[in-house]
mmCIF file with all atom_site columns, C-alpha atoms and ligand atoms in Angstrom:
data_model
loop_
_atom_site.group_PDB
_atom_site.id
_atom_site.type_symbol
_atom_site.label_atom_id
_atom_site.label_alt_id
_atom_site.label_comp_id
_atom_site.label_asym_id
_atom_site.label_entity_id
_atom_site.label_seq_id
_atom_site.pdbx_PDB_ins_code
_atom_site.Cartn_x
_atom_site.Cartn_y
_atom_site.Cartn_z
_atom_site.occupancy
_atom_site.B_iso_or_equiv
_atom_site.pdbx_formal_charge
_atom_site.auth_seq_id
_atom_site.auth_comp_id
_atom_site.auth_asym_id
_atom_site.auth_atom_id
_atom_site.pdbx_PDB_model_num
ATOM   1   C  CA  . MET O 1 1   ? 2.615   -5.937  -22.893 1.00 72.00 ? 429  MET O CA  1
ATOM   2   C  CA  . LYS O 1 2   ? 4.693   -3.207  -21.299 1.00 84.00 ? 430  LYS O CA  1
ATOM   3   C  CA  . ARG O 1 3   ? 3.842   -1.945  -17.898 1.00 91.00 ? 431  ARG O CA  1
ATOM   4   C  CA  . ARG O 1 4   ? 3.158   1.633   -17.531 1.00 94.00 ? 432  ARG O CA  1
ATOM   5   C  CA  . MET O 1 5   ? 4.385   3.947   -14.821 1.00 96.00 ? 433  MET O CA  1
ATOM   6   C  CA  . LEU O 1 6   ? 4.022   7.657   -13.911 1.00 97.00 ? 434  LEU O CA  1
ATOM   7   C  CA  . LEU O 1 7   ? 6.816   9.164   -12.121 1.00 98.00 ? 435  LEU O CA  1
ATOM   8   C  CA  . ILE O 1 8   ? 6.061   12.538  -10.335 1.00 98.00 ? 436  ILE O CA  1
ATOM   9   C  CA  . GLU O 1 9   ? 9.260   13.975  -9.139  1.00 97.00 ? 437  GLU O CA  1
ATOM   10  C  CA  . ASP O 1 10  ? 10.344  17.744  -9.175  1.00 97.00 ? 438  ASP O CA  1
ATOM   11  C  CA  . GLU O 1 11  ? 14.063  17.063  -8.986  1.00 96.00 ? 439  GLU O CA  1
ATOM   12  C  CA  . PRO O 1 12  ? 15.346  16.970  -12.734 1.00 97.00 ? 440  PRO O CA  1
ATOM   13  C  CA  . GLY O 1 13  ? 18.385  14.925  -12.036 1.00 96.00 ? 441  GLY O CA  1
ATOM   14  C  CA  . LEU O 1 14  ? 16.447  12.172  -10.162 1.00 95.00 ? 442  LEU O CA  1
ATOM   15  C  CA  . ARG O 1 15  ? 13.478  12.299  -12.698 1.00 97.00 ? 443  ARG O CA  1
ATOM   16  C  CA  . THR O 1 16  ? 15.818  11.586  -15.524 1.00 97.00 ? 444  THR O CA  1
ATOM   17  C  CA  . THR O 1 17  ? 18.118  8.943   -13.978 1.00 96.00 ? 445  THR O CA  1
ATOM   18  C  CA  . LEU O 1 18  ? 14.900  6.991   -12.579 1.00 96.00 ? 446  LEU O CA  1
ATOM   19  C  CA  . SER O 1 19  ? 13.111  7.236   -15.778 1.00 97.00 ? 447  SER O CA  1
ATOM   20  C  CA  . ASP O 1 20  ? 16.068  6.039   -17.834 1.00 96.00 ? 448  ASP O CA  1
ATOM   21  C  CA  . ARG O 1 21  ? 16.553  3.098   -15.512 1.00 96.00 ? 449  ARG O CA  1
ATOM   22  C  CA  . LEU O 1 22  ? 12.939  1.992   -15.458 1.00 96.00 ? 450  LEU O CA  1
ATOM   23  C  CA  . ARG O 1 23  ? 12.855  2.119   -19.224 1.00 96.00 ? 451  ARG O CA  1
ATOM   24  C  CA  . LYS O 1 24  ? 15.958  -0.154  -19.360 1.00 95.00 ? 452  LYS O CA  1
ATOM   25  C  CA  . GLU O 1 25  ? 14.002  -2.467  -17.006 1.00 93.00 ? 453  GLU O CA  1
ATOM   26  C  CA  . GLY O 1 26  ? 11.419  -2.616  -19.632 1.00 93.00 ? 454  GLY O CA  1
ATOM   27  C  CA  . TYR O 1 27  ? 8.729   -0.276  -18.314 1.00 95.00 ? 455  TYR O CA  1
ATOM   28  C  CA  . GLU O 1 28  ? 6.966   2.452   -20.127 1.00 95.00 ? 456  GLU O CA  1
ATOM   29  C  CA  . VAL O 1 29  ? 7.564   5.677   -18.105 1.00 97.00 ? 457  VAL O CA  1
ATOM   30  C  CA  . ASP O 1 30  ? 5.659   8.887   -18.167 1.00 97.00 ? 458  ASP O CA  1
ATOM   31  C  CA  . THR O 1 31  ? 6.941   11.877  -16.082 1.00 98.00 ? 459  THR O CA  1
ATOM   32  C  CA  . ALA O 1 32  ? 5.553   14.957  -14.318 1.00 98.00 ? 460  ALA O CA  1
ATOM   33  C  CA  . ALA O 1 33  ? 7.539   17.545  -12.819 1.00 97.00 ? 461  ALA O CA  1
ATOM   34  C  CA  . ASP O 1 34  ? 5.050   19.210  -10.533 1.00 98.00 ? 462  ASP O CA  1
ATOM   35  C  CA  . GLY O 1 35  ? 2.133   18.100  -8.392  1.00 97.00 ? 463  GLY O CA  1
ATOM   36  C  CA  . GLU O 1 36  ? -0.741  19.723  -10.522 1.00 97.00 ? 464  GLU O CA  1
ATOM   37  C  CA  . SER O 1 37  ? 0.341   18.094  -13.966 1.00 97.00 ? 465  SER O CA  1
ATOM   38  C  CA  . GLY O 1 38  ? 1.231   14.847  -12.242 1.00 97.00 ? 466  GLY O CA  1
ATOM   39  C  CA  . PHE O 1 39  ? -2.365  14.578  -10.688 1.00 96.00 ? 467  PHE O CA  1
ATOM   40  C  CA  . LEU O 1 40  ? -3.870  15.264  -13.995 1.00 95.00 ? 468  LEU O CA  1
ATOM   41  C  CA  . LYS O 1 41  ? -1.747  12.642  -15.795 1.00 96.00 ? 469  LYS O CA  1
ATOM   42  C  CA  . ALA O 1 42  ? -2.450  10.154  -13.005 1.00 95.00 ? 470  ALA O CA  1
ATOM   43  C  CA  . MET O 1 43  ? -6.138  10.674  -13.375 1.00 92.00 ? 471  MET O CA  1
ATOM   44  C  CA  . GLU O 1 44  ? -6.160  10.512  -17.109 1.00 89.00 ? 472  GLU O CA  1
ATOM   45  C  CA  . GLY O 1 45  ? -3.452  7.891   -17.893 1.00 83.00 ? 473  GLY O CA  1
ATOM   46  C  CA  . ASP O 1 46  ? -3.904  4.183   -17.349 1.00 84.00 ? 474  ASP O CA  1
ATOM   47  C  CA  . PHE O 1 47  ? -0.930  3.454   -15.266 1.00 93.00 ? 475  PHE O CA  1
ATOM   48  C  CA  . ASP O 1 48  ? 0.046   0.213   -13.579 1.00 92.00 ? 476  ASP O CA  1
ATOM   49  C  CA  . LEU O 1 49  ? 1.933   2.052   -10.806 1.00 95.00 ? 477  LEU O CA  1
ATOM   50  C  CA  . ILE O 1 50  ? 2.519   5.767   -9.722  1.00 96.00 ? 478  ILE O CA  1
ATOM   51  C  CA  . ILE O 1 51  ? 5.869   6.656   -8.075  1.00 97.00 ? 479  ILE O CA  1
ATOM   52  C  CA  . LEU O 1 52  ? 5.274   9.788   -6.166  1.00 95.00 ? 480  LEU O CA  1
ATOM   53  C  CA  . ASP O 1 53  ? 7.553   12.220  -4.476  1.00 94.00 ? 481  ASP O CA  1
ATOM   54  C  CA  . ILE O 1 54  ? 6.119   14.138  -1.334  1.00 90.00 ? 482  ILE O CA  1
ATOM   55  C  CA  . MET O 1 55  ? 7.459   17.556  -1.642  1.00 90.00 ? 483  MET O CA  1
ATOM   56  C  CA  . LEU O 1 56  ? 6.326   18.832  -5.003  1.00 94.00 ? 484  LEU O CA  1
ATOM   57  C  CA  . PRO O 1 57  ? 5.605   22.309  -6.431  1.00 96.00 ? 485  PRO O CA  1
ATOM   58  C  CA  . LEU O 1 58  ? 1.744   23.043  -6.823  1.00 96.00 ? 486  LEU O CA  1
ATOM   59  C  CA  . LYS O 1 59  ? 0.423   20.019  -5.078  1.00 95.00 ? 487  LYS O CA  1
ATOM   60  C  CA  . ASP O 1 60  ? 2.329   17.727  -2.590  1.00 91.00 ? 488  ASP O CA  1
ATOM   61  C  CA  . GLY O 1 61  ? 2.405   13.955  -2.852  1.00 91.00 ? 489  GLY O CA  1
ATOM   62  C  CA  . PHE O 1 62  ? 0.047   13.472  0.160   1.00 87.00 ? 490  PHE O CA  1
ATOM   63  C  CA  . ASP O 1 63  ? -2.810  15.537  -1.518  1.00 89.00 ? 491  ASP O CA  1
ATOM   64  C  CA  . ILE O 1 64  ? -2.267  13.759  -4.789  1.00 93.00 ? 492  ILE O CA  1
ATOM   65  C  CA  . CYS O 1 65  ? -2.472  10.337  -3.244  1.00 90.00 ? 493  CYS O CA  1
ATOM   66  C  CA  . ARG O 1 66  ? -5.501  11.113  -1.102  1.00 85.00 ? 494  ARG O CA  1
ATOM   67  C  CA  . ASP O 1 67  ? -7.362  12.864  -3.904  1.00 89.00 ? 495  ASP O CA  1
ATOM   68  C  CA  . LEU O 1 68  ? -6.646  9.751   -6.297  1.00 88.00 ? 496  LEU O CA  1
ATOM   69  C  CA  . ARG O 1 69  ? -8.073  7.488   -3.697  1.00 82.00 ? 497  ARG O CA  1
ATOM   70  C  CA  . GLN O 1 70  ? -11.130 9.671   -3.207  1.00 80.00 ? 498  GLN O CA  1
ATOM   71  C  CA  . LYS O 1 71  ? -11.742 9.711   -6.854  1.00 81.00 ? 499  LYS O CA  1
ATOM   72  C  CA  . GLY O 1 72  ? -11.712 5.849   -6.794  1.00 77.00 ? 500  GLY O CA  1
ATOM   73  C  CA  . SER O 1 73  ? -8.395  5.200   -8.379  1.00 81.00 ? 501  SER O CA  1
ATOM   74  C  CA  . ASN O 1 74  ? -6.719  1.828   -7.094  1.00 80.00 ? 502  ASN O CA  1
ATOM   75  C  CA  . THR O 1 75  ? -3.399  2.414   -9.016  1.00 87.00 ? 503  THR O CA  1
ATOM   76  C  CA  . PRO O 1 76  ? -0.674  1.381   -6.684  1.00 89.00 ? 504  PRO O CA  1
ATOM   77  C  CA  . VAL O 1 77  ? 1.253   4.186   -5.302  1.00 91.00 ? 505  VAL O CA  1
ATOM   78  C  CA  . LEU O 1 78  ? 4.797   4.071   -4.058  1.00 92.00 ? 506  LEU O CA  1
ATOM   79  C  CA  . MET O 1 79  ? 5.871   7.302   -2.013  1.00 90.00 ? 507  MET O CA  1
ATOM   80  C  CA  . LEU O 1 80  ? 9.402   8.684   -2.210  1.00 91.00 ? 508  LEU O CA  1
ATOM   81  C  CA  . THR O 1 81  ? 10.072  10.197  1.140   1.00 84.00 ? 509  THR O CA  1
ATOM   82  C  CA  . ALA O 1 82  ? 12.836  12.262  2.664   1.00 79.00 ? 510  ALA O CA  1
ATOM   83  C  CA  . ARG O 1 83  ? 14.805  11.342  5.646   1.00 65.00 ? 511  ARG O CA  1
ATOM   84  C  CA  . ASP O 1 84  ? 12.985  13.852  8.040   1.00 64.00 ? 512  ASP O CA  1
ATOM   85  C  CA  . GLU O 1 85  ? 9.522   12.610  6.952   1.00 63.00 ? 513  GLU O CA  1
ATOM   86  C  CA  . THR O 1 86  ? 9.148   9.725   9.569   1.00 61.00 ? 514  THR O CA  1
ATOM   87  C  CA  . VAL O 1 87  ? 7.706   6.387   8.590   1.00 58.00 ? 515  VAL O CA  1
ATOM   88  C  CA  . GLU O 1 88  ? 4.937   6.866   11.161  1.00 54.00 ? 516  GLU O CA  1
ATOM   89  C  CA  . LYS O 1 89  ? 3.948   10.150  9.500   1.00 57.00 ? 517  LYS O CA  1
ATOM   90  C  CA  . VAL O 1 90  ? 3.793   8.564   5.968   1.00 57.00 ? 518  VAL O CA  1
ATOM   91  C  CA  . LEU O 1 91  ? 2.009   5.456   7.252   1.00 57.00 ? 519  LEU O CA  1
ATOM   92  C  CA  . GLY O 1 92  ? -0.097  7.128   9.751   1.00 46.00 ? 520  GLY O CA  1
ATOM   93  C  CA  . LEU O 1 93  ? -1.690  9.499   7.241   1.00 55.00 ? 521  LEU O CA  1
ATOM   94  C  CA  . LYS O 1 94  ? -4.737  7.720   5.938   1.00 62.00 ? 522  LYS O CA  1
ATOM   95  C  CA  . ILE O 1 95  ? -3.943  8.753   2.182   1.00 71.00 ? 523  ILE O CA  1
ATOM   96  C  CA  . GLY O 1 96  ? -3.998  5.251   0.834   1.00 75.00 ? 524  GLY O CA  1
ATOM   97  C  CA  . ALA O 1 97  ? -0.370  4.982   -0.232  1.00 81.00 ? 525  ALA O CA  1
ATOM   98  C  CA  . ASP O 1 98  ? 0.866   1.308   -0.930  1.00 81.00 ? 526  ASP O CA  1
ATOM   99  C  CA  . ASP O 1 99  ? 4.466   1.603   0.144   1.00 82.00 ? 527  ASP O CA  1
ATOM   100 C  CA  . TYR O 1 100 ? 7.250   4.097   0.552   1.00 83.00 ? 528  TYR O CA  1
ATOM   101 C  CA  . ILE O 1 101 ? 11.028  4.295   0.072   1.00 86.00 ? 529  ILE O CA  1
ATOM   102 C  CA  . THR O 1 102 ? 13.231  6.803   1.764   1.00 85.00 ? 530  THR O CA  1
ATOM   103 C  CA  . LYS O 1 103 ? 15.706  8.769   -0.097  1.00 87.00 ? 531  LYS O CA  1
ATOM   104 C  CA  . PRO O 1 104 ? 18.567  8.131   -0.722  1.00 88.00 ? 532  PRO O CA  1
ATOM   105 C  CA  . PHE O 1 105 ? 17.593  4.654   -1.892  1.00 90.00 ? 533  PHE O CA  1
ATOM   106 C  CA  . GLU O 1 106 ? 19.376  1.892   -3.856  1.00 89.00 ? 534  GLU O CA  1
ATOM   107 C  CA  . THR O 1 107 ? 17.962  1.432   -7.367  1.00 90.00 ? 535  THR O CA  1
ATOM   108 C  CA  . MET O 1 108 ? 17.842  -2.420  -6.789  1.00 89.00 ? 536  MET O CA  1
ATOM   109 C  CA  . GLU O 1 109 ? 15.600  -1.796  -3.676  1.00 90.00 ? 537  GLU O CA  1
ATOM   110 C  CA  . LEU O 1 110 ? 13.370  0.513   -5.672  1.00 93.00 ? 538  LEU O CA  1
ATOM   111 C  CA  . LEU O 1 111 ? 13.086  -2.120  -8.378  1.00 92.00 ? 539  LEU O CA  1
ATOM   112 C  CA  . ALA O 1 112 ? 12.259  -4.892  -5.849  1.00 90.00 ? 540  ALA O CA  1
ATOM   113 C  CA  . ARG O 1 113 ? 9.559   -2.778  -4.407  1.00 90.00 ? 541  ARG O CA  1
ATOM   114 C  CA  . ILE O 1 114 ? 8.061   -1.911  -7.729  1.00 93.00 ? 542  ILE O CA  1
ATOM   115 C  CA  . GLU O 1 115 ? 8.075   -5.683  -8.581  1.00 89.00 ? 543  GLU O CA  1
ATOM   116 C  CA  . ALA O 1 116 ? 6.188   -6.541  -5.331  1.00 86.00 ? 544  ALA O CA  1
ATOM   117 C  CA  . LEU O 1 117 ? 3.685   -3.850  -5.759  1.00 87.00 ? 545  LEU O CA  1
ATOM   118 C  CA  . LEU O 1 118 ? 2.806   -5.085  -9.303  1.00 87.00 ? 546  LEU O CA  1
ATOM   119 C  CA  . ARG O 1 119 ? 2.567   -8.631  -8.291  1.00 81.00 ? 547  ARG O CA  1
ATOM   120 C  CA  . ARG O 1 120 ? 0.286   -7.515  -5.431  1.00 76.00 ? 548  ARG O CA  1
ATOM   121 C  CA  . ALA O 1 121 ? -1.920  -5.486  -7.720  1.00 72.00 ? 549  ALA O CA  1
ATOM   122 C  CA  . VAL O 1 122 ? -2.446  -8.374  -10.034 1.00 63.00 ? 550  VAL O CA  1
ATOM   123 C  CA  . ARG O 1 123 ? -3.396  -10.604 -7.046  1.00 52.00 ? 551  ARG O CA  1
ATOM   124 C  CA  . SER O 1 124 ? -6.205  -8.223  -5.486  1.00 53.00 ? 552  SER O CA  1
ATOM   125 C  CA  . PRO O 1 125 ? -9.420  -9.132  -7.499  1.00 48.00 ? 553  PRO O CA  1
ATOM   126 C  CA  . SER O 1 126 ? -11.334 -7.941  -4.294  1.00 47.00 ? 554  SER O CA  1
ATOM   127 C  CA  . ASP O 1 127 ? -10.382 -4.301  -5.172  1.00 48.00 ? 555  ASP O CA  1
ATOM   128 C  CA  . ASN O 1 128 ? -13.017 -4.273  -8.045  1.00 50.00 ? 556  ASN O CA  1
ATOM   129 C  CA  . SER O 1 129 ? -15.711 -6.229  -6.245  1.00 57.00 ? 557  SER O CA  1
ATOM   130 C  CA  . GLY O 1 130 ? -18.273 -4.731  -3.833  1.00 67.00 ? 558  GLY O CA  1
ATOM   131 C  CA  . PRO O 1 131 ? -17.468 -4.033  -0.073  1.00 80.00 ? 559  PRO O CA  1
ATOM   132 C  CA  . ALA O 1 132 ? -16.404 -6.932  2.157   1.00 86.00 ? 560  ALA O CA  1
ATOM   133 C  CA  . ARG O 1 133 ? -18.287 -7.435  5.354   1.00 90.00 ? 561  ARG O CA  1
ATOM   134 C  CA  . PHE O 1 134 ? -17.387 -9.327  8.611   1.00 93.00 ? 562  PHE O CA  1
ATOM   135 C  CA  . GLY O 1 135 ? -19.338 -8.808  11.847  1.00 91.00 ? 563  GLY O CA  1
ATOM   136 C  CA  . SER O 1 136 ? -20.123 -5.060  11.976  1.00 93.00 ? 564  SER O CA  1
ATOM   137 C  CA  . VAL O 1 137 ? -17.241 -4.193  9.822   1.00 95.00 ? 565  VAL O CA  1
ATOM   138 C  CA  . GLN O 1 138 ? -17.542 -2.952  6.287   1.00 93.00 ? 566  GLN O CA  1
ATOM   139 C  CA  . VAL O 1 139 ? -14.464 -2.520  3.948   1.00 90.00 ? 567  VAL O CA  1
ATOM   140 C  CA  . ASP O 1 140 ? -15.023 -0.374  0.840   1.00 85.00 ? 568  ASP O CA  1
ATOM   141 C  CA  . PHE O 1 141 ? -12.069 -1.320  -1.401  1.00 78.00 ? 569  PHE O CA  1
ATOM   142 C  CA  . ARG O 1 142 ? -12.943 1.340   -4.091  1.00 72.00 ? 570  ARG O CA  1
ATOM   143 C  CA  . ARG O 1 143 ? -12.601 4.091   -1.482  1.00 72.00 ? 571  ARG O CA  1
ATOM   144 C  CA  . ALA O 1 144 ? -10.182 2.328   0.874   1.00 76.00 ? 572  ALA O CA  1
ATOM   145 C  CA  . GLU O 1 145 ? -12.441 3.100   3.712   1.00 84.00 ? 573  GLU O CA  1
ATOM   146 C  CA  . VAL O 1 146 ? -13.340 0.872   6.671   1.00 91.00 ? 574  VAL O CA  1
ATOM   147 C  CA  . THR O 1 147 ? -16.380 1.317   9.085   1.00 93.00 ? 575  THR O CA  1
ATOM   148 C  CA  . LYS O 1 148 ? -17.313 -0.417  12.277  1.00 95.00 ? 576  LYS O CA  1
ATOM   149 C  CA  . ASP O 1 149 ? -20.813 -0.089  13.454  1.00 93.00 ? 577  ASP O CA  1
ATOM   150 C  CA  . GLY O 1 150 ? -21.110 2.528   10.693  1.00 92.00 ? 578  GLY O CA  1
ATOM   151 C  CA  . LYS O 1 151 ? -18.226 4.482   12.143  1.00 92.00 ? 579  LYS O CA  1
ATOM   152 C  CA  . PRO O 1 152 ? -15.083 5.215   10.236  1.00 91.00 ? 580  PRO O CA  1
ATOM   153 C  CA  . VAL O 1 153 ? -11.963 3.281   11.318  1.00 91.00 ? 581  VAL O CA  1
ATOM   154 C  CA  . VAL O 1 154 ? -8.687  4.801   10.542  1.00 87.00 ? 582  VAL O CA  1
ATOM   155 C  CA  . LEU O 1 155 ? -6.060  2.270   9.382   1.00 84.00 ? 583  LEU O CA  1
ATOM   156 C  CA  . SER O 1 156 ? -2.559  2.945   8.323   1.00 80.00 ? 584  SER O CA  1
ATOM   157 C  CA  . ALA O 1 157 ? -1.549  2.081   4.896   1.00 78.00 ? 585  ALA O CA  1
ATOM   158 C  CA  . LYS O 1 158 ? 0.095   -1.161  6.113   1.00 83.00 ? 586  LYS O CA  1
ATOM   159 C  CA  . GLU O 1 159 ? -2.890  -2.084  8.154   1.00 88.00 ? 587  GLU O CA  1
ATOM   160 C  CA  . TYR O 1 160 ? -5.079  -1.728  5.482   1.00 88.00 ? 588  TYR O CA  1
ATOM   161 C  CA  . GLN O 1 161 ? -3.106  -3.773  3.070   1.00 87.00 ? 589  GLN O CA  1
ATOM   162 C  CA  . LEU O 1 162 ? -2.725  -6.665  5.625   1.00 92.00 ? 590  LEU O CA  1
ATOM   163 C  CA  . LEU O 1 163 ? -6.575  -6.511  6.116   1.00 93.00 ? 591  LEU O CA  1
ATOM   164 C  CA  . ARG O 1 164 ? -7.030  -6.609  2.385   1.00 90.00 ? 592  ARG O CA  1
ATOM   165 C  CA  . TYR O 1 165 ? -4.670  -9.569  1.995   1.00 90.00 ? 593  TYR O CA  1
ATOM   166 C  CA  . PHE O 1 166 ? -6.476  -11.423 4.764   1.00 94.00 ? 594  PHE O CA  1
ATOM   167 C  CA  . LEU O 1 167 ? -9.913  -10.755 3.214   1.00 92.00 ? 595  LEU O CA  1
ATOM   168 C  CA  . SER O 1 168 ? -8.755  -12.033 -0.136  1.00 88.00 ? 596  SER O CA  1
ATOM   169 C  CA  . HIS O 1 169 ? -7.556  -15.272 1.556   1.00 90.00 ? 597  HIS O CA  1
ATOM   170 C  CA  . ARG O 1 170 ? -10.313 -16.009 3.889   1.00 91.00 ? 598  ARG O CA  1
ATOM   171 C  CA  . GLY O 1 171 ? -10.013 -19.295 5.560   1.00 93.00 ? 599  GLY O CA  1
ATOM   172 C  CA  . GLU O 1 172 ? -6.467  -19.836 4.434   1.00 93.00 ? 600  GLU O CA  1
ATOM   173 C  CA  . THR O 1 173 ? -3.586  -20.545 6.859   1.00 95.00 ? 601  THR O CA  1
ATOM   174 C  CA  . LEU O 1 174 ? -1.080  -17.646 6.396   1.00 95.00 ? 602  LEU O CA  1
ATOM   175 C  CA  . SER O 1 175 ? 2.413   -17.966 7.789   1.00 93.00 ? 603  SER O CA  1
ATOM   176 C  CA  . ARG O 1 176 ? 4.055   -14.898 9.217   1.00 91.00 ? 604  ARG O CA  1
ATOM   177 C  CA  . GLN O 1 177 ? 6.671   -15.278 6.430   1.00 86.00 ? 605  GLN O CA  1
ATOM   178 C  CA  . ARG O 1 178 ? 3.991   -15.413 3.685   1.00 87.00 ? 606  ARG O CA  1
ATOM   179 C  CA  . LEU O 1 179 ? 2.485   -12.461 5.121   1.00 90.00 ? 607  LEU O CA  1
ATOM   180 C  CA  . LEU O 1 180 ? 5.754   -10.443 5.336   1.00 86.00 ? 608  LEU O CA  1
ATOM   181 C  CA  . GLN O 1 181 ? 6.562   -11.452 1.653   1.00 81.00 ? 609  GLN O CA  1
ATOM   182 C  CA  . GLU O 1 182 ? 3.253   -10.425 0.312   1.00 81.00 ? 610  GLU O CA  1
ATOM   183 C  CA  . VAL O 1 183 ? 2.168   -7.492  2.288   1.00 84.00 ? 611  VAL O CA  1
ATOM   184 C  CA  . TRP O 1 184 ? 5.592   -5.974  3.087   1.00 79.00 ? 612  TRP O CA  1
ATOM   185 C  CA  . GLY O 1 185 ? 7.416   -6.880  -0.020  1.00 72.00 ? 613  GLY O CA  1
ATOM   186 C  CA  . TYR O 1 186 ? 11.235  -6.740  0.460   1.00 57.00 ? 614  TYR O CA  1
ATOM   187 C  CA  . ASN O 1 187 ? 11.416  -4.384  3.441   1.00 56.00 ? 615  ASN O CA  1
ATOM   188 C  CA  . VAL O 1 188 ? 14.850  -4.334  4.846   1.00 53.00 ? 616  VAL O CA  1
ATOM   189 C  CA  . GLY O 1 189 ? 14.588  -4.875  8.709   1.00 61.00 ? 617  GLY O CA  1
ATOM   190 C  CA  . THR O 1 190 ? 11.043  -6.371  8.830   1.00 66.00 ? 618  THR O CA  1
ATOM   191 C  CA  . SER O 1 191 ? 10.712  -9.337  11.202  1.00 77.00 ? 619  SER O CA  1
ATOM   192 C  CA  . SER O 1 192 ? 7.845   -11.699 11.900  1.00 78.00 ? 620  SER O CA  1
ATOM   193 C  CA  . ARG O 1 193 ? 7.289   -9.459  14.911  1.00 84.00 ? 621  ARG O CA  1
ATOM   194 C  CA  . THR O 1 194 ? 6.183   -6.771  12.542  1.00 85.00 ? 622  THR O CA  1
ATOM   195 C  CA  . VAL O 1 195 ? 3.352   -8.881  11.505  1.00 90.00 ? 623  VAL O CA  1
ATOM   196 C  CA  . ASP O 1 196 ? 2.286   -9.727  14.931  1.00 93.00 ? 624  ASP O CA  1
ATOM   197 C  CA  . VAL O 1 197 ? 2.325   -6.004  15.905  1.00 91.00 ? 625  VAL O CA  1
ATOM   198 C  CA  . HIS O 1 198 ? -0.017  -5.115  12.937  1.00 93.00 ? 626  HIS O CA  1
ATOM   199 C  CA  . VAL O 1 199 ? -2.350  -7.944  13.617  1.00 96.00 ? 627  VAL O CA  1
ATOM   200 C  CA  . THR O 1 200 ? -2.529  -6.684  17.191  1.00 95.00 ? 628  THR O CA  1
ATOM   201 C  CA  . TRP O 1 201 ? -3.449  -3.188  15.943  1.00 94.00 ? 629  TRP O CA  1
ATOM   202 C  CA  . LEU O 1 202 ? -5.989  -4.514  13.595  1.00 96.00 ? 630  LEU O CA  1
ATOM   203 C  CA  . ARG O 1 203 ? -7.806  -6.622  16.180  1.00 96.00 ? 631  ARG O CA  1
ATOM   204 C  CA  . GLN O 1 204 ? -7.834  -3.621  18.572  1.00 95.00 ? 632  GLN O CA  1
ATOM   205 C  CA  . LYS O 1 205 ? -9.429  -1.558  15.764  1.00 95.00 ? 633  LYS O CA  1
ATOM   206 C  CA  . LEU O 1 206 ? -11.773 -4.261  14.205  1.00 96.00 ? 634  LEU O CA  1
ATOM   207 C  CA  . GLU O 1 207 ? -12.505 -7.017  16.784  1.00 96.00 ? 635  GLU O CA  1
ATOM   208 C  CA  . ASP O 1 208 ? -15.385 -6.659  19.273  1.00 95.00 ? 636  ASP O CA  1
ATOM   209 C  CA  . ASP O 1 209 ? -13.066 -8.338  21.862  1.00 95.00 ? 637  ASP O CA  1
ATOM   210 C  CA  . PRO O 1 210 ? -9.458  -7.980  20.831  1.00 95.00 ? 638  PRO O CA  1
ATOM   211 C  CA  . LYS O 1 211 ? -8.271  -10.507 23.334  1.00 94.00 ? 639  LYS O CA  1
ATOM   212 C  CA  . GLN O 1 212 ? -10.658 -13.239 22.101  1.00 95.00 ? 640  GLN O CA  1
ATOM   213 C  CA  . PRO O 1 213 ? -10.473 -12.545 18.379  1.00 96.00 ? 641  PRO O CA  1
ATOM   214 C  CA  . ARG O 1 214 ? -13.174 -13.814 16.244  1.00 96.00 ? 642  ARG O CA  1
ATOM   215 C  CA  . TRP O 1 215 ? -11.964 -12.815 13.025  1.00 96.00 ? 643  TRP O CA  1
ATOM   216 C  CA  . ILE O 1 216 ? -8.211  -12.857 12.770  1.00 97.00 ? 644  ILE O CA  1
ATOM   217 C  CA  . VAL O 1 217 ? -7.418  -16.048 14.565  1.00 96.00 ? 645  VAL O CA  1
ATOM   218 C  CA  . THR O 1 218 ? -3.941  -17.081 15.802  1.00 96.00 ? 646  THR O CA  1
ATOM   219 C  CA  . LEU O 1 219 ? -3.033  -20.603 14.565  1.00 95.00 ? 647  LEU O CA  1
ATOM   220 C  CA  . HIS O 1 220 ? -0.205  -21.625 17.059  1.00 93.00 ? 648  HIS O CA  1
ATOM   221 C  CA  . GLY O 1 221 ? 3.006   -22.506 15.351  1.00 91.00 ? 649  GLY O CA  1
ATOM   222 C  CA  . LEU O 1 222 ? 1.384   -21.766 11.987  1.00 93.00 ? 650  LEU O CA  1
ATOM   223 C  CA  . GLY O 1 223 ? 0.600   -18.257 11.607  1.00 95.00 ? 651  GLY O CA  1
ATOM   224 C  CA  . TYR O 1 224 ? -2.935  -16.663 11.095  1.00 97.00 ? 652  TYR O CA  1
ATOM   225 C  CA  . LYS O 1 225 ? -6.270  -17.218 9.561   1.00 96.00 ? 653  LYS O CA  1
ATOM   226 C  CA  . PHE O 1 226 ? -8.966  -14.880 8.678   1.00 96.00 ? 654  PHE O CA  1
ATOM   227 C  CA  . ALA O 1 227 ? -12.269 -16.748 9.640   1.00 94.00 ? 655  ALA O CA  1
ATOM   228 C  CA  . GLU O 1 228 ? -14.699 -17.423 6.915   1.00 85.00 ? 656  GLU O CA  1
HETATM 229 CA CA1 . CA  P 2 .   ? 10.649  16.851  -4.189  1.00 78.36 ? 1093 CA  P CA1 1
#
């Protein structure tokens, strides 16, 4: 079965080149040249992945992604960002994007990210189940919302993905290498330190005592484990 993608990109050259290339890779590709028609297509079509430019006429990529998530769509979203849109800005906004790639990018890098996202999507059965709970934290996968003691917790896209991965592998020993591969995909320049930093942030946001974590436990020399 061919996997279906929606490419929302207003630049005609890039739209054509990318969609041709993706079709050559065996994907079925639909395109949209502005944000409004792109959003409608994304809502109506049954896509496996959405490739979403940020700067778009009529409705920008941030609004599209946020609105899709608010309407309960779990379709993986890969954002195309420009150089001046910093990583922090893209990840920090709680819009529910799954990954991003900065223009100009190598096609091979894009294809690798796409493959990683599609693999991850298949392995996230928790997305369709009810909310997950641990301690006073509740995670609503359908809405991509996290609350602690009933109050909203703002997570970056990567923090959320890491938490989602932990929750779907509760009780398993997860090495930093595995977390990097599964959560970050083929990111150039990521090291195991990246995992540690994100774990620290998650603990600060979710643990009652981040220094004595009850849920995200360090296994010395092995990695991490999310308590059952
Ligand atoms: Ca654009």
